[in-house]
């Protein structure tokens, strides 16, 4: 009985979501320009999204827990900041932002993703072998949540070679770390950076700027997103909207059933670990769908070939 009722419920929900979705998408230049300029004037991701030696001098102060604790940038940490903002004076023609949704499983989107000039991925996802055909391999920027270092690599307190070897698949991409988002992230992120340097990895670690994150949170809040924390996916999409002419999103579908086949999906294309409750993924998805409808970005749902 539940099977029938549940299927009816899922198909109703998904049909409602899909009413707003059109495969025949066309970029609306005016809407794209307007949204990009709103984002730029509110958040300045172009030259503020990433910490640099120019925008964050030694002694800069970051506050945590509503001001209960703080951190002053030390010369040692400062020396790990990139000198120049990687996006300044640069725009890319086409960017692919790859979320980790199970919707990518068997999607055959790999080639299309890899054809983008700049490819952004989230949370050091597995690539290669059986995944390549569906998610691609090209990576220009990949984020890493420090909890990955803690859970998978024993906080990098022991042998670090396995961690550095796991980065080979991302070749010389930028590794974007929220090192200054929480005070306790700083030491583990420093160990990650030193491991990358000591083992000669070509990856280029850079830090998210907490000030940019606050501005971006306020930006989306004003549009109705009241989650505890923005998801990595919407942060990457926001950066892409400032630095890319054409933004394509893949792997964004925070629902349990496939939009076309309605069959069950895992949360990720590589496992079924559930989304964190601090995020409001369906609300985020609704906002991204709105941008798709306005021709600001293209959300890819379903298979690619
Ligand atoms: N995503 C999605 N649908 C899913 C899974 C993920 O839209 N079923 C998107 C989300 O925007 C998410 C991104 O893909 O932020 C990366 O996925 P994941 O690694 O699962 O991110 P989380 O661990 O949930 O969280 P965080 O955003 O805190 O890194």
CSV table of C-alpha atoms and ligand atoms in Angstrom, one decimal:
chain,number,residue,atom,x,y,z
A,1,UNK,CA,0.0,0.0,0.0
A,2,UNK,CA,2.7,2.5,1.1
A,3,UNK,CA,4.6,1.7,-2.2
A,4,UNK,CA,1.6,3.0,-4.2
A,5,UNK,CA,0.9,6.0,-2.0
A,6,UNK,CA,4.6,7.0,-1.7
A,7,UNK,CA,5.1,6.7,-5.5
A,8,UNK,CA,2.0,9.0,-6.0
A,9,UNK,CA,3.4,11.5,-3.4
A,10,UNK,CA,6.9,11.5,-5.0
A,11,UNK,CA,5.6,11.8,-8.5
A,12,UNK,CA,3.4,14.7,-7.5
A,13,UNK,CA,6.2,16.6,-5.8
A,14,UNK,CA,8.6,16.0,-8.6
A,15,UNK,CA,6.0,17.0,-11.2
A,16,UNK,CA,5.5,20.3,-9.4
A,17,UNK,CA,9.2,21.0,-9.3
A,18,UNK,CA,9.6,20.1,-13.0
A,19,UNK,CA,6.8,22.4,-14.1
A,20,UNK,CA,9.3,25.2,-13.8
A,21,UNK,CA,12.0,23.4,-15.8
A,22,UNK,CA,12.5,23.6,-19.5
A,23,UNK,CA,15.2,21.7,-21.4
A,24,UNK,CA,14.9,24.2,-24.2
A,25,UNK,CA,16.9,26.8,-22.4
A,26,UNK,CA,18.2,30.1,-23.8
A,27,UNK,CA,20.5,32.5,-22.0
A,28,UNK,CA,18.8,35.9,-21.3
A,29,UNK,CA,21.6,38.3,-21.5
A,30,UNK,CA,19.8,41.1,-19.7
A,31,UNK,CA,18.8,38.9,-16.8
A,32,UNK,CA,22.3,37.5,-16.6
A,33,UNK,CA,23.9,40.9,-16.5
A,34,UNK,CA,21.5,42.2,-14.0
A,35,UNK,CA,22.0,39.3,-11.6
A,36,UNK,CA,25.7,39.4,-12.0
A,37,UNK,CA,25.9,43.1,-11.2
A,38,UNK,CA,23.6,42.6,-8.1
A,39,UNK,CA,26.0,39.8,-6.9
A,40,UNK,CA,29.1,41.8,-7.6
A,41,UNK,CA,27.9,45.0,-5.9
A,42,UNK,CA,26.7,43.0,-2.8
A,43,UNK,CA,29.6,40.5,-2.5
A,44,UNK,CA,32.5,41.5,-4.7
A,45,UNK,CA,33.4,37.8,-5.2
A,46,UNK,CA,35.6,38.8,-8.1
A,47,UNK,CA,38.3,40.1,-5.8
A,48,UNK,CA,37.1,39.2,-2.3
A,49,UNK,CA,35.9,35.6,-2.4
A,50,UNK,CA,39.4,34.4,-1.8
A,51,UNK,CA,41.9,35.5,0.9
A,52,UNK,CA,45.0,37.1,-0.6
A,53,UNK,CA,48.0,38.8,0.9
A,54,UNK,CA,46.6,42.1,-0.5
A,55,UNK,CA,43.1,41.9,1.0
A,56,UNK,CA,44.1,40.3,4.4
A,57,UNK,CA,47.3,41.6,5.9
A,58,UNK,CA,49.1,40.2,9.0
A,59,UNK,CA,47.1,41.0,12.1
A,60,UNK,CA,43.7,41.0,10.4
A,61,UNK,CA,41.1,39.9,12.9
A,62,UNK,CA,38.5,37.2,12.4
A,63,UNK,CA,35.8,36.8,15.0
A,64,UNK,CA,33.9,33.6,15.9
A,65,UNK,CA,30.9,32.6,18.0
A,66,UNK,CA,29.4,36.1,17.8
A,67,UNK,CA,32.6,37.7,19.0
A,68,UNK,CA,33.3,35.3,21.9
A,69,UNK,CA,36.6,34.2,20.3
A,70,UNK,CA,38.8,35.7,17.6
A,71,UNK,CA,41.9,35.0,15.5
A,72,UNK,CA,44.6,37.4,14.4
A,73,UNK,CA,46.4,36.4,11.2
A,74,UNK,CA,49.9,35.4,12.1
A,75,UNK,CA,52.9,35.9,9.8
A,76,UNK,CA,53.1,32.1,9.3
A,77,UNK,CA,49.5,31.8,8.2
A,78,UNK,CA,49.9,34.9,6.1
A,79,UNK,CA,52.8,33.4,4.2
A,80,UNK,CA,50.4,30.6,2.9
A,81,UNK,CA,48.0,33.2,1.4
A,82,UNK,CA,48.1,33.5,-2.4
A,83,UNK,CA,49.6,36.8,-3.6
A,84,UNK,CA,47.0,37.6,-6.2
A,85,UNK,CA,43.3,36.8,-6.3
A,86,UNK,CA,42.9,34.0,-8.8
A,87,UNK,CA,39.8,35.6,-10.4
A,88,UNK,CA,40.9,39.2,-10.7
A,89,UNK,CA,41.1,40.5,-14.3
A,90,UNK,CA,39.8,37.2,-15.5
A,91,UNK,CA,36.5,35.8,-16.8
A,92,UNK,CA,35.8,32.5,-18.3
A,93,UNK,CA,33.5,31.8,-21.2
A,94,UNK,CA,31.9,28.6,-19.9
A,95,UNK,CA,32.0,27.2,-16.4
A,96,UNK,CA,30.6,23.9,-15.1
A,97,UNK,CA,29.8,23.7,-11.5
A,98,UNK,CA,29.5,20.1,-10.5
A,99,UNK,CA,27.4,19.2,-7.4
A,100,UNK,CA,27.6,15.7,-6.0
A,101,UNK,CA,24.0,14.7,-6.5
A,102,UNK,CA,23.1,11.1,-7.3
A,103,UNK,CA,21.3,12.5,-10.4
A,104,UNK,CA,24.8,12.3,-12.1
A,105,UNK,CA,24.8,8.5,-11.8
A,106,UNK,CA,24.6,7.0,-15.3
A,107,UNK,CA,24.0,10.5,-16.7
A,108,UNK,CA,26.8,10.3,-19.4
A,109,UNK,CA,27.5,14.0,-18.7
A,110,UNK,CA,31.3,13.6,-18.3
A,111,UNK,CA,32.2,14.8,-21.8
A,112,UNK,CA,30.0,17.8,-21.6
A,113,UNK,CA,31.3,18.8,-18.1
A,114,UNK,CA,34.9,18.4,-19.3
A,115,UNK,CA,34.2,20.6,-22.3
A,116,UNK,CA,33.7,23.7,-20.0
A,117,UNK,CA,36.6,26.1,-19.9
A,118,UNK,CA,36.6,26.1,-16.0
A,119,UNK,CA,35.3,23.2,-14.0
A,120,UNK,CA,34.4,23.6,-10.3
A,121,UNK,CA,33.8,20.6,-8.0
A,122,UNK,CA,32.8,20.2,-4.3
A,123,UNK,CA,34.3,18.4,-1.4
A,124,UNK,CA,37.0,16.3,-3.1
A,125,UNK,CA,34.6,14.0,-4.9
A,126,UNK,CA,35.9,10.7,-6.4
A,127,UNK,CA,36.6,11.0,-10.1
A,128,UNK,CA,38.0,8.6,-12.7
A,129,UNK,CA,37.4,5.0,-13.6
A,130,UNK,CA,33.7,4.2,-13.6
A,131,UNK,CA,32.7,7.8,-12.8
A,132,UNK,CA,34.6,9.6,-15.6
A,133,UNK,CA,31.9,8.9,-18.2
A,134,UNK,CA,29.2,10.5,-16.0
A,135,UNK,CA,31.0,13.3,-14.1
A,136,UNK,CA,34.1,14.0,-16.1
A,137,UNK,CA,37.7,14.4,-14.8
A,138,UNK,CA,38.7,18.0,-15.6
A,139,UNK,CA,39.0,20.1,-12.4
A,140,UNK,CA,40.1,23.7,-12.2
A,141,UNK,CA,38.9,24.3,-8.7
A,142,UNK,CA,37.8,21.8,-6.0
A,143,UNK,CA,36.6,22.6,-2.4
A,144,UNK,CA,37.6,20.6,0.6
A,145,UNK,CA,35.6,20.7,3.9
A,146,UNK,CA,38.2,20.3,6.8
A,147,UNK,CA,35.9,17.6,8.2
A,148,UNK,CA,37.1,15.4,5.3
A,149,UNK,CA,40.7,15.7,6.6
A,150,UNK,CA,39.5,14.9,10.1
A,151,UNK,CA,37.3,11.9,9.3
A,152,UNK,CA,39.2,10.3,6.4
A,153,UNK,CA,42.8,11.2,7.2
A,154,UNK,CA,42.9,11.3,11.0
A,155,UNK,CA,43.1,15.1,11.1
A,156,UNK,CA,46.4,14.7,9.1
A,157,UNK,CA,48.2,13.9,12.5
A,158,UNK,CA,49.7,10.7,11.2
A,159,UNK,CA,50.9,9.6,7.7
A,160,UNK,CA,50.0,12.2,5.1
A,161,UNK,CA,51.1,10.4,1.9
A,162,UNK,CA,47.6,8.8,1.4
A,163,UNK,CA,46.0,12.2,1.6
A,164,UNK,CA,48.4,13.8,-0.9
A,165,UNK,CA,48.1,10.7,-3.3
A,166,UNK,CA,44.3,11.1,-3.2
A,167,UNK,CA,44.7,14.6,-4.7
A,168,UNK,CA,46.5,13.3,-7.9
A,169,UNK,CA,43.1,13.2,-9.7
A,170,UNK,CA,42.7,16.9,-9.4
A,171,UNK,CA,46.1,17.7,-11.0
A,172,UNK,CA,47.1,21.3,-10.5
A,173,UNK,CA,43.7,22.7,-9.7
A,174,UNK,CA,42.9,25.3,-7.0
A,175,UNK,CA,42.1,23.7,-3.6
A,176,UNK,CA,39.6,26.0,-1.9
A,177,UNK,CA,39.5,25.6,1.9
A,178,UNK,CA,37.3,27.3,4.4
A,179,UNK,CA,40.3,27.5,6.7
A,180,UNK,CA,39.3,30.7,8.5
A,181,UNK,CA,35.6,29.9,8.8
A,182,UNK,CA,36.1,28.3,12.2
A,183,UNK,CA,39.0,28.7,14.6
A,184,UNK,CA,39.5,25.0,14.9
A,185,UNK,CA,39.9,24.6,11.1
A,186,UNK,CA,43.1,26.6,11.0
A,187,UNK,CA,45.6,24.0,12.3
A,188,UNK,CA,44.2,21.1,10.2
A,189,UNK,CA,44.2,23.3,7.1
A,190,UNK,CA,47.8,24.3,7.7
A,191,UNK,CA,48.7,20.6,8.0
A,192,UNK,CA,47.0,20.0,4.6
A,193,UNK,CA,48.9,22.9,3.0
A,194,UNK,CA,52.2,21.7,4.4
A,195,UNK,CA,51.6,18.2,3.3
A,196,UNK,CA,50.8,19.4,-0.3
A,197,UNK,CA,54.1,21.4,-0.3
A,198,UNK,CA,56.2,18.8,1.4
A,199,UNK,CA,55.1,16.0,-1.0
A,200,UNK,CA,55.4,18.2,-4.1
A,201,UNK,CA,51.7,18.1,-5.1
A,202,UNK,CA,50.9,20.6,-7.9
A,203,UNK,CA,47.6,21.6,-6.2
A,204,UNK,CA,47.2,25.3,-5.3
A,205,UNK,CA,45.6,25.7,-1.9
A,206,UNK,CA,43.6,29.0,-1.4
A,207,UNK,CA,41.2,30.1,1.4
A,208,UNK,CA,37.6,31.2,1.3
A,209,UNK,CA,37.2,34.7,2.7
A,210,UNK,CA,34.8,34.6,5.7
A,211,UNK,CA,33.8,38.2,4.9
A,212,UNK,CA,32.7,37.2,1.4
A,213,UNK,CA,30.7,34.3,3.0
A,214,UNK,CA,28.9,36.7,5.3
A,215,UNK,CA,28.0,39.0,2.4
A,216,UNK,CA,26.9,36.0,0.3
A,217,UNK,CA,24.8,34.6,3.1
A,218,UNK,CA,23.1,38.0,3.5
A,219,UNK,CA,22.6,38.2,-0.3
A,220,UNK,CA,20.7,34.9,-0.5
A,221,UNK,CA,18.9,35.6,2.8
A,222,UNK,CA,17.4,38.6,1.2
A,223,UNK,CA,16.1,36.3,-1.6
A,224,UNK,CA,14.4,34.1,1.0
A,225,UNK,CA,17.1,31.5,1.9
A,226,UNK,CA,17.1,31.2,5.7
A,227,UNK,CA,19.3,28.2,6.2
A,228,UNK,CA,21.9,27.8,8.9
A,229,UNK,CA,24.7,27.7,6.3
A,230,UNK,CA,24.9,28.0,2.6
A,231,UNK,CA,25.8,24.7,0.8
A,232,UNK,CA,29.1,24.5,-1.0
A,233,UNK,CA,27.2,24.0,-4.2
A,234,UNK,CA,25.3,27.4,-4.0
A,235,UNK,CA,28.6,29.1,-3.0
A,236,UNK,CA,30.3,27.7,-6.1
A,237,UNK,CA,27.4,28.7,-8.3
A,238,UNK,CA,27.5,32.2,-6.9
A,239,UNK,CA,31.2,32.6,-7.6
A,240,UNK,CA,30.7,31.2,-11.1
A,241,UNK,CA,28.0,33.7,-11.8
A,242,UNK,CA,30.4,36.5,-11.1
A,243,UNK,CA,33.4,35.1,-13.0
A,244,UNK,CA,31.9,33.2,-15.9
A,245,UNK,CA,29.8,34.3,-18.9
A,246,UNK,CA,27.9,31.0,-19.1
A,247,UNK,CA,27.2,29.0,-16.0
A,248,UNK,CA,26.1,25.3,-16.2
A,249,UNK,CA,25.2,23.4,-13.1
A,250,UNK,CA,25.3,19.6,-13.0
A,251,UNK,CA,24.6,17.2,-10.1
A,252,UNK,CA,22.2,19.6,-8.3
A,253,UNK,CA,19.1,17.7,-7.4
A,254,UNK,CA,18.5,17.3,-3.6
A,255,UNK,CA,15.5,14.9,-4.0
A,256,UNK,CA,15.2,11.2,-3.6
A,257,UNK,CA,13.7,10.4,-7.0
A,258,UNK,CA,15.0,10.9,-10.5
A,259,UNK,CA,13.2,13.8,-12.3
A,260,UNK,CA,12.3,11.8,-15.3
A,261,UNK,CA,12.4,8.1,-14.4
A,262,UNK,CA,11.2,8.7,-10.8
A,263,UNK,CA,13.4,5.8,-9.7
A,264,UNK,CA,15.2,6.0,-6.3
A,265,UNK,CA,18.5,8.0,-6.2
A,266,UNK,CA,21.3,8.0,-3.8
A,267,UNK,CA,22.2,11.4,-2.3
A,268,UNK,CA,25.6,11.4,-3.9
A,269,UNK,CA,26.8,9.8,-7.2
A,270,UNK,CA,29.4,7.9,-5.1
A,271,UNK,CA,27.5,7.1,-1.8
A,272,UNK,CA,24.3,7.6,0.0
A,273,UNK,CA,25.5,9.7,2.9
A,274,UNK,CA,22.6,12.1,3.7
A,275,UNK,CA,22.8,15.9,3.4
A,276,UNK,CA,23.6,17.9,6.5
A,277,UNK,CA,20.6,19.4,8.3
A,278,UNK,CA,22.2,22.9,8.5
A,279,UNK,CA,21.5,23.4,4.8
A,280,UNK,CA,18.1,24.1,3.2
A,281,UNK,CA,18.9,22.3,-0.1
A,282,UNK,CA,15.4,22.2,-1.6
A,283,UNK,CA,15.0,26.0,-1.0
A,284,UNK,CA,18.5,26.6,-2.6
A,285,UNK,CA,17.4,24.4,-5.5
A,286,UNK,CA,14.2,26.4,-5.9
A,287,UNK,CA,16.3,29.6,-6.2
A,288,UNK,CA,18.6,28.0,-8.7
A,289,UNK,CA,15.7,26.8,-10.7
A,290,UNK,CA,14.4,30.3,-10.7
A,291,UNK,CA,17.7,31.5,-12.2
A,292,UNK,CA,17.4,28.7,-14.8
A,293,UNK,CA,13.9,29.9,-15.7
A,294,UNK,CA,15.2,33.5,-16.1
A,295,UNK,CA,18.0,32.3,-18.4
A,296,UNK,CA,20.7,33.4,-15.9
A,297,UNK,CA,22.3,29.9,-15.6
A,298,UNK,CA,21.6,26.5,-17.0
A,299,UNK,CA,20.6,23.7,-14.7
A,300,UNK,CA,21.2,20.3,-16.3
A,301,UNK,CA,18.7,17.7,-15.1
A,302,UNK,CA,18.5,14.2,-16.7
A,303,UNK,CA,21.0,12.6,-19.0
A,304,UNK,CA,23.4,14.3,-21.4
A,305,UNK,CA,23.3,12.0,-24.5
B,1,LIG,N1,24.0,18.6,-4.0
B,1,LIG,C1,22.7,18.6,-4.6
B,1,LIG,N2,21.9,17.5,-4.5
B,1,LIG,C2,22.4,16.4,-3.9
B,1,LIG,C3,23.7,16.4,-3.3
B,1,LIG,C4,24.5,17.5,-3.4
B,1,LIG,O1,22.2,19.6,-5.1
B,1,LIG,N3,21.6,15.3,-3.8
B,1,LIG,C5,24.8,19.8,-4.2
B,1,LIG,C6,24.7,20.8,-3.0
B,1,LIG,O2,24.7,22.1,-3.5
B,1,LIG,C7,26.0,20.5,-2.2
B,1,LIG,C8,27.0,20.1,-3.4
B,1,LIG,O3,26.2,19.4,-4.4
B,1,LIG,O4,26.5,21.5,-1.5
B,1,LIG,C9,28.1,19.2,-2.9
B,1,LIG,O5,27.5,18.1,-2.3
B,1,LIG,P1,28.0,17.5,-0.9
B,1,LIG,O6,29.4,17.1,-1.0
B,1,LIG,O7,27.0,16.4,-0.5
B,1,LIG,O8,27.8,18.8,0.1
B,1,LIG,P2,27.4,18.6,1.6
B,1,LIG,O9,28.3,17.6,2.3
B,1,LIG,O10,26.0,18.4,1.7
B,1,LIG,O11,27.7,19.9,2.3
B,1,LIG,P3,28.5,21.2,2.2
B,1,LIG,O12,27.7,22.0,1.3
B,1,LIG,O13,28.4,21.6,3.7
B,1,LIG,O14,29.9,21.0,1.8
